[in-house]
Coordinates of C-alpha atoms and ligand atoms in Angstrom, one line a residue:
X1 CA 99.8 115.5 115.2
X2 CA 96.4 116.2 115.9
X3 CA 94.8 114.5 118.6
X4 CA 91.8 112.5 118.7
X5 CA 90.3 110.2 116.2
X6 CA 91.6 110.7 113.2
X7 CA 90.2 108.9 110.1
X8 CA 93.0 109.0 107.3
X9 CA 96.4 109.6 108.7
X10 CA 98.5 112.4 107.7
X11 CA 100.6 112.0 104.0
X12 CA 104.0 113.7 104.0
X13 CA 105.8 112.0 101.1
X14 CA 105.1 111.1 97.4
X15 CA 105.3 107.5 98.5
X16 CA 102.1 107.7 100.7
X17 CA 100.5 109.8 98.5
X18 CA 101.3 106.9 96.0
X19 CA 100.6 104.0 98.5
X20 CA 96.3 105.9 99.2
X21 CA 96.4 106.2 95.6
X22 CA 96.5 102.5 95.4
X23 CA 95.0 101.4 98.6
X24 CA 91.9 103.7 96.9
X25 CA 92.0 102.3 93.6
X26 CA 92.0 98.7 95.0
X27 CA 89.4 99.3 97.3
X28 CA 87.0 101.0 94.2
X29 CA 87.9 97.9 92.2
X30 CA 86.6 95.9 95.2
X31 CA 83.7 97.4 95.1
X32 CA 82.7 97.8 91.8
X33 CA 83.4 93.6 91.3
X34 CA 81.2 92.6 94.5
X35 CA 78.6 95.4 94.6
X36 CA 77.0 93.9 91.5
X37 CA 77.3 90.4 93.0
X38 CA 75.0 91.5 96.0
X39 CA 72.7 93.8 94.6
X40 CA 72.0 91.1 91.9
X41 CA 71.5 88.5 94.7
X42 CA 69.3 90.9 96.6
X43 CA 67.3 91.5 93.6
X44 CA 66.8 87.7 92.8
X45 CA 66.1 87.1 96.6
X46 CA 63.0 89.3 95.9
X47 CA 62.2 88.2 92.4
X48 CA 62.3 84.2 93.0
X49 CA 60.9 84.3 96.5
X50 CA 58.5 81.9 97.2
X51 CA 55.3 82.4 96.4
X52 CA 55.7 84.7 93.8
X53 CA 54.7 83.9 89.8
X54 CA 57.5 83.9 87.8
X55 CA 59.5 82.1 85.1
X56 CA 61.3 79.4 87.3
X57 CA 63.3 77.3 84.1
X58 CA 66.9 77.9 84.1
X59 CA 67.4 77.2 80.2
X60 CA 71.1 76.4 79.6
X61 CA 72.4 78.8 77.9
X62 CA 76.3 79.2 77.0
X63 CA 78.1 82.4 76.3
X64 CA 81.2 81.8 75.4
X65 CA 82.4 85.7 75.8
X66 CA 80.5 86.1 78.8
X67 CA 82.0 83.0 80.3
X68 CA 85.3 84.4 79.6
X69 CA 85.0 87.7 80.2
X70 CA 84.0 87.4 84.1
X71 CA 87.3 85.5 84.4
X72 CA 89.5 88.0 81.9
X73 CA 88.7 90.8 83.4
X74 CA 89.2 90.8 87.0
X75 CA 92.6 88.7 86.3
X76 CA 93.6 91.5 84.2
X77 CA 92.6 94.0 86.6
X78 CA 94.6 92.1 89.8
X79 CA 97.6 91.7 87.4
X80 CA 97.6 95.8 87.2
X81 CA 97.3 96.1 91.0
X82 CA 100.3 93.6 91.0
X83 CA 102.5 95.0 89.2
X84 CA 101.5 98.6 90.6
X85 CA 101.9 97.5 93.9
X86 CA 105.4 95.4 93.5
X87 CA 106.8 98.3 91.5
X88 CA 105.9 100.6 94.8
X89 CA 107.3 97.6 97.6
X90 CA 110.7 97.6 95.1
X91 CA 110.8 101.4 95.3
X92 CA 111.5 100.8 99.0
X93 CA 114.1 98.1 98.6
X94 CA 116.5 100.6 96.9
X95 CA 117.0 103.8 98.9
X96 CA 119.0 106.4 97.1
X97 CA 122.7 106.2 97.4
X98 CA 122.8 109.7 98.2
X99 CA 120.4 109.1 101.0
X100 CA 121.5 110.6 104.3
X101 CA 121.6 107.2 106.9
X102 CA 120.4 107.4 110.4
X103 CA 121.3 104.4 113.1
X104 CA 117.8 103.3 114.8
X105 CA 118.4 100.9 118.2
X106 CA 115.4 99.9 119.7
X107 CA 114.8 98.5 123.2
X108 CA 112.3 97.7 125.5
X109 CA 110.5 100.6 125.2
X110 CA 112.2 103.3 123.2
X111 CA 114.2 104.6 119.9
X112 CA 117.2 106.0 119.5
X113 CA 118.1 108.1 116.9
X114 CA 122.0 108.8 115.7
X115 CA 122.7 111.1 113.0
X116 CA 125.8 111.0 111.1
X117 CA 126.6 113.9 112.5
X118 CA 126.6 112.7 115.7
X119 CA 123.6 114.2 117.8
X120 CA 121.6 111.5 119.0
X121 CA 118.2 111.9 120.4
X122 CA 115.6 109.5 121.9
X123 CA 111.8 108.6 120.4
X124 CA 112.0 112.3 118.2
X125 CA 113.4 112.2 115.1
X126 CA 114.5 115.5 113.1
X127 CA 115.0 115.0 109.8
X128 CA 115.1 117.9 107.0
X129 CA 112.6 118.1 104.2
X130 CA 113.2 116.8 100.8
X131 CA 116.1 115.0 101.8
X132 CA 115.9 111.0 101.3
X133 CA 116.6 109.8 104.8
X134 CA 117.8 106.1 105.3
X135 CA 116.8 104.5 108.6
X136 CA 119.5 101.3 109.4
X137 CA 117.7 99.8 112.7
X138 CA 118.8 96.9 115.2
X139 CA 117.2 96.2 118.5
X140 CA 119.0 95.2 121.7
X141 CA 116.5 93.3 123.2
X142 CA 113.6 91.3 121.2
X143 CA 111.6 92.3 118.0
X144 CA 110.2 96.0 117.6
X145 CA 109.2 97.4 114.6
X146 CA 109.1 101.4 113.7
X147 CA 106.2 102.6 111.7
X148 CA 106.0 106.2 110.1
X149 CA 102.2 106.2 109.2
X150 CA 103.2 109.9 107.3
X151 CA 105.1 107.6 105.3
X152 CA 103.1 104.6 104.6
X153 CA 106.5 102.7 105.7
X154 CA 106.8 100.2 108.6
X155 CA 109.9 97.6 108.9
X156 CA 110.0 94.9 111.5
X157 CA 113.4 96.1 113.5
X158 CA 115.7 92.6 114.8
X159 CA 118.1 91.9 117.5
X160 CA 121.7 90.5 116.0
X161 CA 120.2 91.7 112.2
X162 CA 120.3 95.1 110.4
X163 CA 117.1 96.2 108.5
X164 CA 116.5 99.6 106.8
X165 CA 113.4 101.3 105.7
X166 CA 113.7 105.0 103.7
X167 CA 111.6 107.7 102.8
X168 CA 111.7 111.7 101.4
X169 CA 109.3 113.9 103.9
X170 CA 107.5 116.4 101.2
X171 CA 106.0 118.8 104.1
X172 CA 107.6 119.9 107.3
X173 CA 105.5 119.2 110.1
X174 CA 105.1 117.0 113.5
X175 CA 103.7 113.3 112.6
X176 CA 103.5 110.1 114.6
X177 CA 106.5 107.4 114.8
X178 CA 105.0 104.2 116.4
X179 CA 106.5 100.7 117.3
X180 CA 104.5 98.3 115.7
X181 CA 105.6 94.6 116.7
X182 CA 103.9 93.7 120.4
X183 CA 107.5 93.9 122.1
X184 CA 106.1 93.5 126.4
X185 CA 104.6 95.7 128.8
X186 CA 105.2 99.1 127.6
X187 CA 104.6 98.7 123.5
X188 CA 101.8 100.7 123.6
X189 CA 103.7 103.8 125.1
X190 CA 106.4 103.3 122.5
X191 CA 106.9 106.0 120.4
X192 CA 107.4 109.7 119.9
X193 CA 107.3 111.8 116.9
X194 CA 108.7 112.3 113.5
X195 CA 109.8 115.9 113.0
X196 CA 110.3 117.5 109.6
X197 CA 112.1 121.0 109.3
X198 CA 113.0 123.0 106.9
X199 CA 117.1 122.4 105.9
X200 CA 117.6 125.8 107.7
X201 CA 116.4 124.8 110.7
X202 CA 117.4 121.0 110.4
X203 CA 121.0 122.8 110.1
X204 CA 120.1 125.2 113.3
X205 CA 119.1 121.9 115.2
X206 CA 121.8 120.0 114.1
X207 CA 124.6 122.6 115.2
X208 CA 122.5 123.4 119.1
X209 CA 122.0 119.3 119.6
X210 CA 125.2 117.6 118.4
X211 CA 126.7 118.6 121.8
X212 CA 130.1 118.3 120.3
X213 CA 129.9 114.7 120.3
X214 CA 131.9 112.3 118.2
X215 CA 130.2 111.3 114.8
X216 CA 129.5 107.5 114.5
X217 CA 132.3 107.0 111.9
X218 CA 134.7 109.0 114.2
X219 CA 133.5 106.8 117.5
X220 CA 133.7 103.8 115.2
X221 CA 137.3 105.1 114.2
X222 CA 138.3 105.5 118.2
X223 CA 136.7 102.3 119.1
X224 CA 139.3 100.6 116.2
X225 CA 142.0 102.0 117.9
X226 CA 141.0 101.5 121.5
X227 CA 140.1 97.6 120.8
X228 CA 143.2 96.8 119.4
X229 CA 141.9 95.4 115.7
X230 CA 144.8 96.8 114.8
X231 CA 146.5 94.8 116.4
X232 CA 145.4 92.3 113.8
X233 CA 143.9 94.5 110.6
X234 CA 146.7 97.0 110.2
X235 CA 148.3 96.4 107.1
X236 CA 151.8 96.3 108.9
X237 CA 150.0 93.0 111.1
X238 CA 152.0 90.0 109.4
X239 CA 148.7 89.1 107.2
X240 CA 146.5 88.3 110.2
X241 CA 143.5 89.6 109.3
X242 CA 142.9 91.5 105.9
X243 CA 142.5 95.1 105.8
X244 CA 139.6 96.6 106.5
X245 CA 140.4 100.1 104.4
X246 CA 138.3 100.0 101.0
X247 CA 136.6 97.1 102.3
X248 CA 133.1 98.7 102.1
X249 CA 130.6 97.4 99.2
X250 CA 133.3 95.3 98.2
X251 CA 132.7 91.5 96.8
X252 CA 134.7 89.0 99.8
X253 CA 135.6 85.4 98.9
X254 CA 135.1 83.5 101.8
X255 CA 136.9 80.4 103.1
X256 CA 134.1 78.4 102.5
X257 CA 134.0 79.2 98.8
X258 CA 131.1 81.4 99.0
X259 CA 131.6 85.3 97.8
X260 CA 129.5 88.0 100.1
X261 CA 129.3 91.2 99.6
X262 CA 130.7 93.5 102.6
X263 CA 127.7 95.3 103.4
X264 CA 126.5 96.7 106.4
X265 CA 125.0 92.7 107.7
X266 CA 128.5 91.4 106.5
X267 CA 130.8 93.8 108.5
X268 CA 128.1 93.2 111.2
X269 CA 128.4 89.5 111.1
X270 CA 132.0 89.8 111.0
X271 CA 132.0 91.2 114.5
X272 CA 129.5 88.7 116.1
X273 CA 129.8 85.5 114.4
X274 CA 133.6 85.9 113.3
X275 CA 133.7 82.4 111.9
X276 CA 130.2 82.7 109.6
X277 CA 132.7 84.7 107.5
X278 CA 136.0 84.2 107.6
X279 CA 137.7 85.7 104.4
X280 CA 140.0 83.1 102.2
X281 CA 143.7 82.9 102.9
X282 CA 142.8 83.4 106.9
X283 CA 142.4 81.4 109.6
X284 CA 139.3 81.7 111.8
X285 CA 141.3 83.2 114.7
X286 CA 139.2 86.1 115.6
X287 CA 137.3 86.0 118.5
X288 CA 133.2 87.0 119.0
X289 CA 132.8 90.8 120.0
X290 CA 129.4 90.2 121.0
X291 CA 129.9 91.1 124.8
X292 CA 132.6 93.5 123.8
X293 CA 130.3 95.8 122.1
X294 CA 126.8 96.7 122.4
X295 CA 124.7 97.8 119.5
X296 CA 125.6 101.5 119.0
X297 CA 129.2 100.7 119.2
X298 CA 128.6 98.3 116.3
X299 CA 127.0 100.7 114.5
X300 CA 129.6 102.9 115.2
X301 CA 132.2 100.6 114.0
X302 CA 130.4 99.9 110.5
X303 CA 130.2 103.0 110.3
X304 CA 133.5 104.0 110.3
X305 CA 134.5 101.1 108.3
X306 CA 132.0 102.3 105.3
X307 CA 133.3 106.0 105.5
X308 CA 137.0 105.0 106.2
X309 CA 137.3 104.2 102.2
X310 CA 140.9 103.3 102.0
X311 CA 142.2 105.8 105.1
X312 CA 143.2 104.2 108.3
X313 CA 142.3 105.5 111.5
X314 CA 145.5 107.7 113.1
Ligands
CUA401 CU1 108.7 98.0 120.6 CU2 106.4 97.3 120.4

């Protein structure tokens, strides 16, 4: 990051390379449709002022192609930004499934960063180059939003919902990560950096900073048993509640008719608002775990339940 006023922030992926290529086209096109406007009415200004001999009759004079022309053609030309542009916002609704997921919790006034592997930092973020990195974000408090300016990617970050944004650094390097949403006192100060490594040294930081401690899906997995959802979800449980192994990405049929899939919002749901989603065939007997568990251990939980795939915790 260098410091001081900088005039075009810093590109590390195709995307933003992608995103100045269109904010650059538009901007020529922008120019090149209005330029002519006020250099014409300049030169008119002049021409016509008062005082000044000249041919003031305004003969009528239709032309069709002209007529139709000055319409055509900037439609046309907005229609190519359009599509351009949608194709690019889509491109960031569908992260790669073999993307590598990161939990994000905000709060009043910091980030912090899990990795699946279970090192956890706060405001950095180390992420390896050339990997596509998937950011799954909540808030614990009220309505942040985590902007990667390298990027050209900024997603508004919710309490009680789950949003994600993704991207594939292209250059290793240090680059700004921002909140974005005016979140109280301290928004201005929140932040930290984005750090892109090499894999070598991602791997190097990786091994010195997971501390030994227990991956989200193996937290998750310990939180399952400590609870006592077994109690309840175990197969062996007298139908309670239906198994959660396999349950990830699956299609649900709900009670009230509806079908959802069981994605990360669904198991969240689940956990909060048990009775938004209760699954067909069960009663809604399953209380909130709202108190019970704060963000991360939710996260943790989902976690688990998306790696579990058909194993059950020991
Ligand atoms: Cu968090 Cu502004």
């Amino acid at each position: 990051m260098s410091p001081g006023f900088q005039l075009w922030p810093a590109a590390a992926s195709q995307h933003a390379r992608e995103v100045d290529l269109l904010i650059g086209s538009f901007g020529a096109m922008v120019w090149l449709l209005s330029l002519p406007v006020f250099l014409l009415m300049g030169f008119f200004a002049w021409r016509y002022r008062r005082g000044r001999a000249a041919n003031r009759r305004h003969r009528p004079n239709r032309n069709i192609w002209l007529e139709t022309s000055w319409s055509a053609i900037p439609f046309t030309l907005t229609m190519v930004f359009y599509v351009w542009a949608t194709g690019l916002f889509l491109d960031l609704q569908h992260p790669p499934a073999n993307a590598m997921t990161i939990d994000v919790v905000a709060k009043q006034w910091m980030w912090k960063f899990q990795h699946p592997e279970g090192a956890r930092e706060i405001n950095d973020l180390h992420v390896p180059v050339g990997t596509p990195v998937k950011l799954v974000m909540t808030s614990q408090d009220v309505i942040h939003s985590l902007y990667l300016p390298a990027m050209r990617i900024k997603q508004d970050v919710l309490p009680g919902r789950y949003t994600s944004e993704w991207f594939t650094a292209d250059r290793t390097g240090v680059f700004p990560l921002r909140c974005a949403e005016f979140c109280g006192a301290d928004h201005a100060v929140m932040g930290g950096r984005l750090v892109v490594m090499s894999p070598a040294r991602f791997a190097e930081w990786l091994a010195a900073n997971d501390g030994g401690a227990l991956s989200p899906a193996e937290r998750g997995a310990k939180l399952y048993r400590e609870s006592g959802c077994a109690a309840c979800h175990d197969r062996a449980a007298n139908g309670l509640a239906p198994s959660l192994e396999g349950l990830f990405g699956t299609r649900v049929q709900l009670a009230d008719g509806s079908v959802r899939t069981a994605d990360e919002q669904y198991l969240r749901d689940s956990l909060i608002l048990p009775n938004s989603a209760v699954t067909a065939g069960y009663r809604p007997i399953m209380p909130s775990y709202a108190n019970t568990f704060g963000p991360d251990e939710i996260a943790a939980l989902v976690a688990w339940m998306k790696t579990s795939g058909g194993s059950r915790p020991q």
